[in-house]
Short mmCIF file of C-alpha atoms in Angstrom, two decimals:
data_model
loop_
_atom_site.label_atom_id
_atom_site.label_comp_id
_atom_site.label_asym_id
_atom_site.label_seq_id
_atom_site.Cartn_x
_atom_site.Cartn_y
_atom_site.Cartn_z
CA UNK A 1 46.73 -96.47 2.60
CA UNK A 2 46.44 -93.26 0.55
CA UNK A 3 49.41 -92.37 -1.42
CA UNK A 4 51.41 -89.04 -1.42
CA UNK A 5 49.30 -85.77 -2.05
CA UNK A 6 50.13 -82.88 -3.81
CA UNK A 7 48.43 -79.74 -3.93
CA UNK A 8 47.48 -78.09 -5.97
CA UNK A 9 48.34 -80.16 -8.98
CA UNK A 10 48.30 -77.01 -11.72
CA UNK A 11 49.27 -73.91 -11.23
CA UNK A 12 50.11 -70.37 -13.12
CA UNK A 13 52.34 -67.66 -11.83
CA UNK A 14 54.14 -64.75 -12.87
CA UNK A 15 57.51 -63.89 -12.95
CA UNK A 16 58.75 -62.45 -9.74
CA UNK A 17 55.90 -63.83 -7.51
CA UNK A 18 56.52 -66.78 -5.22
CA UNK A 19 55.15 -70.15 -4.61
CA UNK A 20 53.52 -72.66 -2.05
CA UNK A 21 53.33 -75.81 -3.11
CA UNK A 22 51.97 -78.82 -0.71
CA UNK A 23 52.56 -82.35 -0.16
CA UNK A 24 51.34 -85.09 2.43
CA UNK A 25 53.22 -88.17 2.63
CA UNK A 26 51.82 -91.49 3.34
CA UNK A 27 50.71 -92.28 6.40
CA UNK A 28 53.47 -93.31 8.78
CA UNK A 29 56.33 -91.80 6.33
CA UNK A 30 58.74 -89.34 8.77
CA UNK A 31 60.68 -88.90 5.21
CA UNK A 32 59.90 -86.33 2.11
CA UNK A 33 61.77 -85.30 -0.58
CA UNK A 34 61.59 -82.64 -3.28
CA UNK A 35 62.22 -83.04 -7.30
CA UNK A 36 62.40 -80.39 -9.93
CA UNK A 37 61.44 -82.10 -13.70
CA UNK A 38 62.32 -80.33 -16.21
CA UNK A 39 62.65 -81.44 -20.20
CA UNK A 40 66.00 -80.43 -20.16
CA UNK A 41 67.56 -81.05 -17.11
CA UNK A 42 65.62 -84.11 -15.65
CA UNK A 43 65.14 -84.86 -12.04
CA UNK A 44 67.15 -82.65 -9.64
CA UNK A 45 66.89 -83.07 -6.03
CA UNK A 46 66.05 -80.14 -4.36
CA UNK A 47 65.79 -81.08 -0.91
CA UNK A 48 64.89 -83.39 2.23
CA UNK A 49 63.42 -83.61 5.64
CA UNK A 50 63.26 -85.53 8.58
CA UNK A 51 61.42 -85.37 11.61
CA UNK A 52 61.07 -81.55 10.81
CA UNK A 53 64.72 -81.60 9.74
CA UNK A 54 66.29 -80.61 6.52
CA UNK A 55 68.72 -83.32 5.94
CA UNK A 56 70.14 -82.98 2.35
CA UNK A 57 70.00 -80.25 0.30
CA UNK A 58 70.28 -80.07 -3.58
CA UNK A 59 72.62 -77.42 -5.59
CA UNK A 60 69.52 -74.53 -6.06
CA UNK A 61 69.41 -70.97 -5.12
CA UNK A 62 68.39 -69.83 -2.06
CA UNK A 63 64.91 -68.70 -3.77
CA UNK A 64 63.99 -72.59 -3.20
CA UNK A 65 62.96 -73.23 0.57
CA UNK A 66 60.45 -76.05 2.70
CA UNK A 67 59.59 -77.04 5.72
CA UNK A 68 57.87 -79.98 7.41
CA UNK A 69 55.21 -79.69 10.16
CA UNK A 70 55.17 -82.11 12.84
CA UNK A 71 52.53 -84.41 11.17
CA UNK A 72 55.28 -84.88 8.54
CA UNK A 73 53.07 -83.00 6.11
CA UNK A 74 56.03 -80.70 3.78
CA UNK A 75 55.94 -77.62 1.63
CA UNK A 76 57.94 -76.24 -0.74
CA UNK A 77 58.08 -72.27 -1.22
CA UNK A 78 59.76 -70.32 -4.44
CA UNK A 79 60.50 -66.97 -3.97
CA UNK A 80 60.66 -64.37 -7.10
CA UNK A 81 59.81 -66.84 -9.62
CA UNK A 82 62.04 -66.95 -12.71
CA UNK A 83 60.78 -68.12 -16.49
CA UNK A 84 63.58 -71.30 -15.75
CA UNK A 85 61.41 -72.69 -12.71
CA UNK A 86 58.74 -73.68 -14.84
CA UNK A 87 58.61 -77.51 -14.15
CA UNK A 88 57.19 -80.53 -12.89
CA UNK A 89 57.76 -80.66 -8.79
CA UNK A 90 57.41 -83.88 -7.81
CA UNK A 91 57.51 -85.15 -3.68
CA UNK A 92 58.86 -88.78 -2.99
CA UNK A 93 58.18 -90.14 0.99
CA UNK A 94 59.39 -93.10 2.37
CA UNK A 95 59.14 -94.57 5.79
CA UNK A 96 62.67 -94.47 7.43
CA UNK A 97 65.75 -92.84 8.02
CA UNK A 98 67.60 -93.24 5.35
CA UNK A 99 67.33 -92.29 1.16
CA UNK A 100 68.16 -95.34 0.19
CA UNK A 101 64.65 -96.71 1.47
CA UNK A 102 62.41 -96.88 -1.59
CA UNK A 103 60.42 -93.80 -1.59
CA UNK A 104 56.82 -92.98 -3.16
CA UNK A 105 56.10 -90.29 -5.34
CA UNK A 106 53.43 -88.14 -5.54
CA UNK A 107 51.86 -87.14 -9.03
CA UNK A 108 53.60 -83.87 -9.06
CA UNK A 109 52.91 -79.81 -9.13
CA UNK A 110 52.97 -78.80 -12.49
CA UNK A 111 53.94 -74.87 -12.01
CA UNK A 112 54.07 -72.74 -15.51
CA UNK A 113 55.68 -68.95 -15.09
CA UNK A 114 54.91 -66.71 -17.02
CA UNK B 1 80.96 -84.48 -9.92
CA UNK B 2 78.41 -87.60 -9.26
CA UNK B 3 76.45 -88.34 -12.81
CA UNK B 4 74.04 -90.76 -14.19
CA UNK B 5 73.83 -91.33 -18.00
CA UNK B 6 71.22 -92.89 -19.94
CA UNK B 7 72.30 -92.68 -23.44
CA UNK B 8 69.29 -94.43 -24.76
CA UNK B 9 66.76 -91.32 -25.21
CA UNK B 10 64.02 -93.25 -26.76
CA UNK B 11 63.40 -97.04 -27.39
CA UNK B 12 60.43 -99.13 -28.46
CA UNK B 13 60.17 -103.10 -28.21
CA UNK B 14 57.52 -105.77 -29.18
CA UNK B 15 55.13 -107.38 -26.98
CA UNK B 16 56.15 -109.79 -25.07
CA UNK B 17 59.59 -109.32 -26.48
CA UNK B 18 62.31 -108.97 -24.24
CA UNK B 19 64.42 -104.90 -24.06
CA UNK B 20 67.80 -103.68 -22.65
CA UNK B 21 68.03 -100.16 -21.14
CA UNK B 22 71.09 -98.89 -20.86
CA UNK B 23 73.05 -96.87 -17.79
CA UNK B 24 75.89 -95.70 -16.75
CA UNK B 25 77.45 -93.64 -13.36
CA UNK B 26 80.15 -91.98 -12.38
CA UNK B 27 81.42 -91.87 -8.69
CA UNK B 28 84.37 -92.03 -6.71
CA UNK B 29 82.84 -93.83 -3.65
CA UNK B 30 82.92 -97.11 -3.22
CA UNK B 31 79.40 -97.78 -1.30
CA UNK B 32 76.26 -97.07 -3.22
CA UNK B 33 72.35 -97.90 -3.92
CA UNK B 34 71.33 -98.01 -7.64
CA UNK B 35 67.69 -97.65 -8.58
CA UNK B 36 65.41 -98.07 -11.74
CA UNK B 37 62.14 -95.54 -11.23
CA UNK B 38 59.06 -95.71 -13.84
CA UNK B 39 57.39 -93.07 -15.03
CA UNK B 40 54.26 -94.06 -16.71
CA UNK B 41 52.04 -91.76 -18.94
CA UNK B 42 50.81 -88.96 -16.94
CA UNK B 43 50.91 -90.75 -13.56
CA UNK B 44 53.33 -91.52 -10.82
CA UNK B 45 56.38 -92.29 -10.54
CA UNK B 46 57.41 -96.09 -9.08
CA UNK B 47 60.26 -97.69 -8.29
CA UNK B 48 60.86 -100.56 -10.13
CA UNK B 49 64.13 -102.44 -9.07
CA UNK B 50 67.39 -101.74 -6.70
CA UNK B 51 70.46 -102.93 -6.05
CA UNK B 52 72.85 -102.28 -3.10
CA UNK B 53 76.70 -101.91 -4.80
CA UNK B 54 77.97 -104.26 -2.43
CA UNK B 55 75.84 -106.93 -3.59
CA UNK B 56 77.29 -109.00 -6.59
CA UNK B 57 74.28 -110.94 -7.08
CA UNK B 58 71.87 -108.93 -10.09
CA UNK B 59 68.69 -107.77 -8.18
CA UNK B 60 65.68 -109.09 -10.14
CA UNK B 61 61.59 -108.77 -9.45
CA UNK B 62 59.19 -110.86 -11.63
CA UNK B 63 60.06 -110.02 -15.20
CA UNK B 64 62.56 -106.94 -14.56
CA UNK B 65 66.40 -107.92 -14.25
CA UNK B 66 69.41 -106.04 -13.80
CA UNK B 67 72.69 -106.51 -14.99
CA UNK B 68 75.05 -104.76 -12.46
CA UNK B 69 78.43 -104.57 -13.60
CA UNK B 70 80.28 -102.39 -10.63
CA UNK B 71 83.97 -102.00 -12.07
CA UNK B 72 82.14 -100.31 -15.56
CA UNK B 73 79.92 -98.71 -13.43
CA UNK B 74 76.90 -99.93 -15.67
CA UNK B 75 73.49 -100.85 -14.45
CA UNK B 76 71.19 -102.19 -17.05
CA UNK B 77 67.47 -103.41 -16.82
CA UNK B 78 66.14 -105.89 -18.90
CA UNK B 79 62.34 -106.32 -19.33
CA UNK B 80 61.04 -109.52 -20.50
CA UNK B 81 57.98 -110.37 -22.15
CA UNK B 82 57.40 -106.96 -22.20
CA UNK B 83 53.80 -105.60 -21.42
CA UNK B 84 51.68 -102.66 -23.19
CA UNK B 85 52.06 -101.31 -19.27
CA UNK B 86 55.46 -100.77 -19.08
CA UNK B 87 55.05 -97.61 -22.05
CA UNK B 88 56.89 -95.14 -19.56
CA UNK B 89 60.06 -93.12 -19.45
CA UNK B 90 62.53 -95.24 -17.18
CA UNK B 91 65.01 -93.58 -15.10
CA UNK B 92 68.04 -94.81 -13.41
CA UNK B 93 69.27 -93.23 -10.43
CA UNK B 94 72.06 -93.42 -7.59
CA UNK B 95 72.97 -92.54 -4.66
CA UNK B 96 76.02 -92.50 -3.11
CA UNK B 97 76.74 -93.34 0.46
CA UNK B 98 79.57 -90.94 1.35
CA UNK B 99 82.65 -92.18 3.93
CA UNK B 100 81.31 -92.29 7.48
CA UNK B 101 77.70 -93.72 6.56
CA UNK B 102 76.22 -90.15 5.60
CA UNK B 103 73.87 -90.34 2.34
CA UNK B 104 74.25 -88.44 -0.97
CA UNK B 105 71.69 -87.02 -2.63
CA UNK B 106 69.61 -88.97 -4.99
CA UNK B 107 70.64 -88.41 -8.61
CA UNK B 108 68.96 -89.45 -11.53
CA UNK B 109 69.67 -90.01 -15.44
CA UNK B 110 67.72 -87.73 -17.83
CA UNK B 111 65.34 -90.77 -18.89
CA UNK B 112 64.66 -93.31 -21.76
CA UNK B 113 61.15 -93.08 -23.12
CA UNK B 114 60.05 -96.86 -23.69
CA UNK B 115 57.20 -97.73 -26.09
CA UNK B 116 55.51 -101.10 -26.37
CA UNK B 117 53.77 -101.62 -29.32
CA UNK B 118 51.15 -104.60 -29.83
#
């Protein structure tokens, strides 16, 4: 099986533009799950969906929304980009219901603003 | 408020010689999954061991251990004969099953960086 994708893997915005970023779970995974990395603060969770649901949702602005399409397929948008959301966005799937299952991690978004 | 510490930033360890990393939580509930994720060089993150709170028996998978010690709320992982491969920043994470079933978020300690050297 393929692992989690993420598209696209670089990219370079500006302050006060906003964001797409992609990601397509394994095959069979109903579950995906958003990360900000940062040096400083680590791995925050940003959010998660189900079944086209958002189930949990971390402690960020409003700025940070997703979705997930029907094929299970997610994406994360940023709206008016700050300097501070410079970071590593990783997405984690995983096959069932819960968090707890052990979920797979993509390679990551690296998005620089400048 | 629901943290993870890892207060080892940055550790390095023979090979095939055997390294504790160190971690810590803080929660108030009494139902929980623990979990140590590896972060290899510029590639994915895996997960490399868990343990379900209300299990007193230390998970363990081939040569990674833990030592789960719920009432001090530590949750170490030993590597043995440790392997050039397992270079990678190690992060231990929670999360917390909340009364009524619901799940927590996932939250993770800010990392230790582990070097092998031959």
């Amino acid at each position: 099986k393929a692992g989690v994708t993420q598209t696209p893997r670089y990219l370079i915005k500006t302050r006060g533009q906003q964001v797409t970023l992609s990601c397509s779970p394994i095959s069979g995974h109903r579950s995906v799950s958003w990360y900000q990395q940062t040096p400083g603060q680590g791995l925050q969770f940003l959010f998660e969906y189900f079944s086209e649901t958002q189930r949990n949702k971390g402690n960020f602005p409003g700025r940070f929304s997703g979705r997930q399409f029907s094929n299970s397929r997610s994406e994360m948008n940023v709206s008016t980009l700050e300097l501070g959301d410079s970071a590593l966005y990783l997405c984690a799937s995983s096959p069932g219901q819960a968090l707890t299952d052990t979920q797979y991690f993509g390679p990551g978004t690296r998005l620089t603003v400048l | 408020a629901q943290t993870v510490t890892q207060s080892q930033p940055e550790m390095s360890v023979q090979e095939a010689e055997t390294v504790t990393l160190s971690c810590t939580y803080d929660t108030s509930e009494s139902n929980y999954y623990l979990f140590w994720y590896k972060q290899p060089p510029s590639r994915q993150m895996i997960l490399v061991i868990r343990q379900e709170a209300y299990k007193q028996q230390n998970a363990t998978e081939n040569r990674f251990s833990v030592n789960f010690q719920k009432a001090a709320k530590s949750f170490s992982l030993k590597i043995s004969d440790s392997q050039l491969g397992d270079t990678a920043m190690y992060f231990c994470a929670f999360i917390p099953l909340n009364y009524g079933g619901s799940q927590g978020n996932l939250i993770f300690g800010k990392g230790t960086k582990l070097s092998v050297k031959p």
